[in-house]
mmCIF file of C-alpha atoms in Angstrom:
data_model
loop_
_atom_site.group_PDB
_atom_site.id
_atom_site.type_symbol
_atom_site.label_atom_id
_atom_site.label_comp_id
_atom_site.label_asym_id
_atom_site.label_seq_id
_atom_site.Cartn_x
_atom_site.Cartn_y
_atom_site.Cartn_z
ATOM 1 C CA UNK A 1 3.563 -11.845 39.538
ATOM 2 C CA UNK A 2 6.942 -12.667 41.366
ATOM 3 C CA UNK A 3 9.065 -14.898 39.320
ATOM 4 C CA UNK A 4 10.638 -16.021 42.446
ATOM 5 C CA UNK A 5 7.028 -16.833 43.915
ATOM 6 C CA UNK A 6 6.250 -18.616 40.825
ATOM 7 C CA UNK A 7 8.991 -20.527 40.848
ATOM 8 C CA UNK A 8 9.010 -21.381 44.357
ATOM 9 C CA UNK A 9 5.283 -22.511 44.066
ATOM 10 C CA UNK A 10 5.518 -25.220 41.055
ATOM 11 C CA UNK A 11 7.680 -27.761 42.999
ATOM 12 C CA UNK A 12 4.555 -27.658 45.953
ATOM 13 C CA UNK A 13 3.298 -30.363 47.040
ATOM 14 C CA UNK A 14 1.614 -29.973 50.264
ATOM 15 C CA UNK A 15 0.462 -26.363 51.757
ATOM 16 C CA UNK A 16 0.013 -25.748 55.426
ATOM 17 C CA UNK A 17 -1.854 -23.669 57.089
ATOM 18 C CA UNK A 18 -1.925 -22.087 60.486
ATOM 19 C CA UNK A 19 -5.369 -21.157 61.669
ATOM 20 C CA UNK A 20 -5.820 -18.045 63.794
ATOM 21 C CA UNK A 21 -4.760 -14.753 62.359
ATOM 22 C CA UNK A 22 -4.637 -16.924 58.813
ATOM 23 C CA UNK A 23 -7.800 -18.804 58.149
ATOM 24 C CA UNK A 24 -9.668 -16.721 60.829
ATOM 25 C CA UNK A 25 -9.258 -12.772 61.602
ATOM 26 C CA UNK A 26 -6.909 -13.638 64.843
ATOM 27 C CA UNK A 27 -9.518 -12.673 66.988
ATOM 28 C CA UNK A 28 -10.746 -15.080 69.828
ATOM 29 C CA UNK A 29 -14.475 -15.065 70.763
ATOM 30 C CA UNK A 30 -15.479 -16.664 74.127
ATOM 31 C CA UNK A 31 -19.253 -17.161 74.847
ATOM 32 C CA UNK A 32 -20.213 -17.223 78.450
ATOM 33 C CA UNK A 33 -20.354 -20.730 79.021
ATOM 34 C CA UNK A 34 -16.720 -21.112 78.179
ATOM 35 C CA UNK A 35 -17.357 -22.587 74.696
ATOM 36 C CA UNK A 36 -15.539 -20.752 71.780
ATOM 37 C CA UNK A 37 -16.455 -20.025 68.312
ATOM 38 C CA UNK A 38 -14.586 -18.392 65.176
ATOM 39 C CA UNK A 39 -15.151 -16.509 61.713
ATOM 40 C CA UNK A 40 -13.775 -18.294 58.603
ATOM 41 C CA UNK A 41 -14.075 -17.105 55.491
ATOM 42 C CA UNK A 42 -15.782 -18.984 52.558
ATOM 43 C CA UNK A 43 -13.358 -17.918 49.631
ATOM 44 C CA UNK A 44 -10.599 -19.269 51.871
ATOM 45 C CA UNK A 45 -12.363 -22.430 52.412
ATOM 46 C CA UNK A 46 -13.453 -22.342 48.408
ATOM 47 C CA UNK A 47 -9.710 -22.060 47.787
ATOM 48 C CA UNK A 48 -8.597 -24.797 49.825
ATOM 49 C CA UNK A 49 -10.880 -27.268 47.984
ATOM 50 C CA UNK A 50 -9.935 -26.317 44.967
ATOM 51 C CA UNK A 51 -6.068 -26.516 45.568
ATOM 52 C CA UNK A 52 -6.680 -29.924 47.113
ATOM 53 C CA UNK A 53 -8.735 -30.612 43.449
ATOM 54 C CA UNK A 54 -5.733 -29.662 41.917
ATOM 55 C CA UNK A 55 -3.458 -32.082 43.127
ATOM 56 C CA UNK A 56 -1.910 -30.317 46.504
ATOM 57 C CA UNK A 57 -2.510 -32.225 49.765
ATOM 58 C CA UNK A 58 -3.126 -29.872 52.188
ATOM 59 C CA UNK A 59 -2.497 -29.904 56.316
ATOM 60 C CA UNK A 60 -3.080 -27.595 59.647
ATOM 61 C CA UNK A 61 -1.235 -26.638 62.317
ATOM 62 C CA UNK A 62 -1.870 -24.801 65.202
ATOM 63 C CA UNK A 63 -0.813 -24.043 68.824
ATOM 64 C CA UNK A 64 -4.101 -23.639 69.989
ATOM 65 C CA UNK A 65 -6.851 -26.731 70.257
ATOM 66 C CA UNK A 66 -10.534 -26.020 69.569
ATOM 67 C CA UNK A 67 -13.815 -28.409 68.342
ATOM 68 C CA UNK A 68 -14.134 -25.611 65.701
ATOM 69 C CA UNK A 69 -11.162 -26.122 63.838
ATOM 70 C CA UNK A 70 -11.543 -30.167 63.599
ATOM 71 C CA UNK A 71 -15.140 -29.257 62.306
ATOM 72 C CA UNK A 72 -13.700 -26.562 59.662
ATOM 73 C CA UNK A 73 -10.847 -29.598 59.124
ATOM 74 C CA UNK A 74 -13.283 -31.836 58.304
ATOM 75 C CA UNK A 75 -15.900 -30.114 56.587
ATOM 76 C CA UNK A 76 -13.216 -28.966 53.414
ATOM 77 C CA UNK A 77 -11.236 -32.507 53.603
ATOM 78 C CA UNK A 78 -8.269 -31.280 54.940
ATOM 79 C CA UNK A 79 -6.370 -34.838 55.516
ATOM 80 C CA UNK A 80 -3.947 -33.502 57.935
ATOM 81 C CA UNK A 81 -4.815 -31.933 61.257
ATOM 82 C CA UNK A 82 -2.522 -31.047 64.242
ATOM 83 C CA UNK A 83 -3.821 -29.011 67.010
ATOM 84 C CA UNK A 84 -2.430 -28.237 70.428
ATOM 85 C CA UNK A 85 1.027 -27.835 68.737
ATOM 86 C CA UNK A 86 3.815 -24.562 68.911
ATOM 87 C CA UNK A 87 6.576 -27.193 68.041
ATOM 88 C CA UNK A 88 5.281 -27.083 64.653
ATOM 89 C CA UNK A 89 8.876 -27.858 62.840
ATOM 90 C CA UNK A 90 8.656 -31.216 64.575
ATOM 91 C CA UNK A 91 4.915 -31.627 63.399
ATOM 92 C CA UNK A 92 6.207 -30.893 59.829
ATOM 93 C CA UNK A 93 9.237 -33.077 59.940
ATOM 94 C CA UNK A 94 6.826 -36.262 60.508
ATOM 95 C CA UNK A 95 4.438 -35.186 58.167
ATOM 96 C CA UNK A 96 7.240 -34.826 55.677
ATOM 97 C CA UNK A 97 8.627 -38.667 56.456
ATOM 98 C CA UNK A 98 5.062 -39.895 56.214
ATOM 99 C CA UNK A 99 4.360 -38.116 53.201
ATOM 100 C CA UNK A 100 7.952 -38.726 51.709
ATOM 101 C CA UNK A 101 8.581 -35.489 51.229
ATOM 102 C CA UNK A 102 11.100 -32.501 51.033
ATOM 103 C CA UNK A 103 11.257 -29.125 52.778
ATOM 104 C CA UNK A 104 11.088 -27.451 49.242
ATOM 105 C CA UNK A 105 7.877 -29.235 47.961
ATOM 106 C CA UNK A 106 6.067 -27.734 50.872
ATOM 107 C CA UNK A 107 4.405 -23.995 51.145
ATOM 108 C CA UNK A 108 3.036 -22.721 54.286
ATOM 109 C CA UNK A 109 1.176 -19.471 55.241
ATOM 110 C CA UNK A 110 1.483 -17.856 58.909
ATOM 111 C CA UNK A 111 1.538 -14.780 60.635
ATOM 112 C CA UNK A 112 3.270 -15.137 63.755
ATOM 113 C CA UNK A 113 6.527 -15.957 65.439
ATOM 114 C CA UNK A 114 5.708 -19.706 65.939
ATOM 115 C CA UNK A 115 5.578 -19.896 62.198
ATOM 116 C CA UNK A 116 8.575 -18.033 61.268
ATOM 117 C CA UNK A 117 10.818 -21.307 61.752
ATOM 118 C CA UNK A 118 8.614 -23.160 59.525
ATOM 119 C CA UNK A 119 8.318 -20.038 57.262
ATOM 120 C CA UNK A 120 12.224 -19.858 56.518
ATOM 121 C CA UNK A 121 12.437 -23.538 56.225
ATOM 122 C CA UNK A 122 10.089 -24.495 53.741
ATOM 123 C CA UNK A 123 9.874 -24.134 49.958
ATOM 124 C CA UNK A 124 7.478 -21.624 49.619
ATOM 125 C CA UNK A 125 6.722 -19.929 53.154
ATOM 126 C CA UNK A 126 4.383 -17.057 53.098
ATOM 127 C CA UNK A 127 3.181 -14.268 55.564
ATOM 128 C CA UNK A 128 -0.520 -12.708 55.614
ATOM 129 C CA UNK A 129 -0.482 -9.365 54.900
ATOM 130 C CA UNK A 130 -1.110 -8.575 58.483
ATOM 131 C CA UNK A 131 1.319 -10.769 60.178
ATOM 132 C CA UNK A 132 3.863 -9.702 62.359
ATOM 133 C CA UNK A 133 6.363 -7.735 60.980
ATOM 134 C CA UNK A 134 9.323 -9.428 62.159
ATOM 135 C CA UNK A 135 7.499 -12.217 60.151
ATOM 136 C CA UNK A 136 6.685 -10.243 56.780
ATOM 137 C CA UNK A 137 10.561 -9.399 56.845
ATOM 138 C CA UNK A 138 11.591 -13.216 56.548
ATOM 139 C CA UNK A 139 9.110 -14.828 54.348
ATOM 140 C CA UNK A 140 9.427 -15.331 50.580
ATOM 141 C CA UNK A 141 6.199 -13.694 49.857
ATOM 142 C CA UNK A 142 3.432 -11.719 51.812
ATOM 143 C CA UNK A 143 -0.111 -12.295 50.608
ATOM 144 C CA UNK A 144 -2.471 -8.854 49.542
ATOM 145 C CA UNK A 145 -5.082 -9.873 51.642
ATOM 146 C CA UNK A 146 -5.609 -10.064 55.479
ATOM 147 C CA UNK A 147 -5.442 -13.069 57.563
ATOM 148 C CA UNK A 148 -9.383 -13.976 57.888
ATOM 149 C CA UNK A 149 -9.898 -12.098 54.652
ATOM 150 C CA UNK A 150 -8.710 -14.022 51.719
ATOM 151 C CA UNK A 151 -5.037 -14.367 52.400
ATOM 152 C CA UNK A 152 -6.295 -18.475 52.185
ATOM 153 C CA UNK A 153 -7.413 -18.265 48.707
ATOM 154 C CA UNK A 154 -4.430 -16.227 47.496
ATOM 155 C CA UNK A 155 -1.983 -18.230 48.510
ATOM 156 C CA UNK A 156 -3.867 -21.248 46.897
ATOM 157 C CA UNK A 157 -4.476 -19.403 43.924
ATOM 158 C CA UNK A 158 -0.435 -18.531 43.626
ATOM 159 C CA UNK A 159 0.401 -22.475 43.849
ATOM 160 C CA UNK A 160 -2.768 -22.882 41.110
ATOM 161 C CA UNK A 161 -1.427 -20.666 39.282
ATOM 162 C CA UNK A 162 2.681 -21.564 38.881
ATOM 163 C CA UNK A 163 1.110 -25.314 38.685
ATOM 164 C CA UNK A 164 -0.868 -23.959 35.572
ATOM 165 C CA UNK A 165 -3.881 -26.077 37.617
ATOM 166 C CA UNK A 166 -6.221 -22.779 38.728
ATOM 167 C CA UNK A 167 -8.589 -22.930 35.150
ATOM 168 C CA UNK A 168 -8.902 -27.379 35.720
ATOM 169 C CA UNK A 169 -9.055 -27.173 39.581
ATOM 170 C CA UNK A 170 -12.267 -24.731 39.318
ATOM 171 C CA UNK A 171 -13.853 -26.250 36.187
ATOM 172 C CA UNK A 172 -14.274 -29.139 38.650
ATOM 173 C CA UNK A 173 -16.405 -26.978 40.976
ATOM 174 C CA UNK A 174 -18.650 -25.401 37.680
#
């Protein structure tokens, strides 16, 4: 494992997540009626919970605003939701005064440009192994798995992992 990743992910406090191309495949699916649905994956879901078990507090941001991802918000706890949103360094620098908190206690996974600011700010920032490249180039780390695919529980299990939190955090879902 990356020492520098390691590192980088013991000081985290709070991971945030975009949501398409990260926690779902990227790909937008439009029934005829206008309504919209998406695929999210269940070991990315699995992995949130257990990284919010463990201590993190967890958030979402996105640029795009859907019913499905307040649903998928709410169904794994996720306290912090902000949809609608490409300014998403301004979204983080509130969350950070409300949560009293610094750039480097925070780790976020994206995949495109409106992440890369956020990416190159934070203390961990993290690309899905199918992000844009221009985004893979500046992040500290880029995850094995896809976005959609995983990329979710990876990340969670790095911060787990450097916390020395992965064995308690899923002994509380045995």
């Amino acid at each position: 494992m990356n020492q520098d990743l390691m590192q980088r992910a013991k000081a985290i406090k709070l991971a945030v997540f975009d949501v398409d191309g990260v926690l779902t495949d990227g790909r937008l699916y439009f029934l005829e009626d206008g309504s919209e649905f998406k695929t999210f994956n269940t070991l990315d879901g699995h992995g949130i919970k257990m990284l919010m078990a463990s201590g993190v507090t967890t958030a979402i941001i996105s640029g795009r605003k859907t019913p499905v991802v307040e649903r998928r918000a709410q169904n794994l706890g996720i306290p912090h939701l902000f949809q609608g949103r490409e300014d998403k360094m301004v979204v983080l620098d509130g969350l950070l005064a409300e949560l009293k908190l610094s750039y480097e206690q925070v780790a976020y996974l994206g995949d495109d440009l409106p992440d890369l600011p956020v990416i190159r700010r934070v203390g961990l920032g993290m690309a899905v192994q199918n992000a844009a490249s221009f985004v893979r180039e500046h992040a500290h780390g880029v995850t094995q798995a896809r976005g959609g695919e995983g990329a979710a529980r990876e990340f969670c299990e790095l911060i787990m992992q450097a916390q020395g939190t992965l064995d308690a955090a899923n002994a509380h879902y045995l």
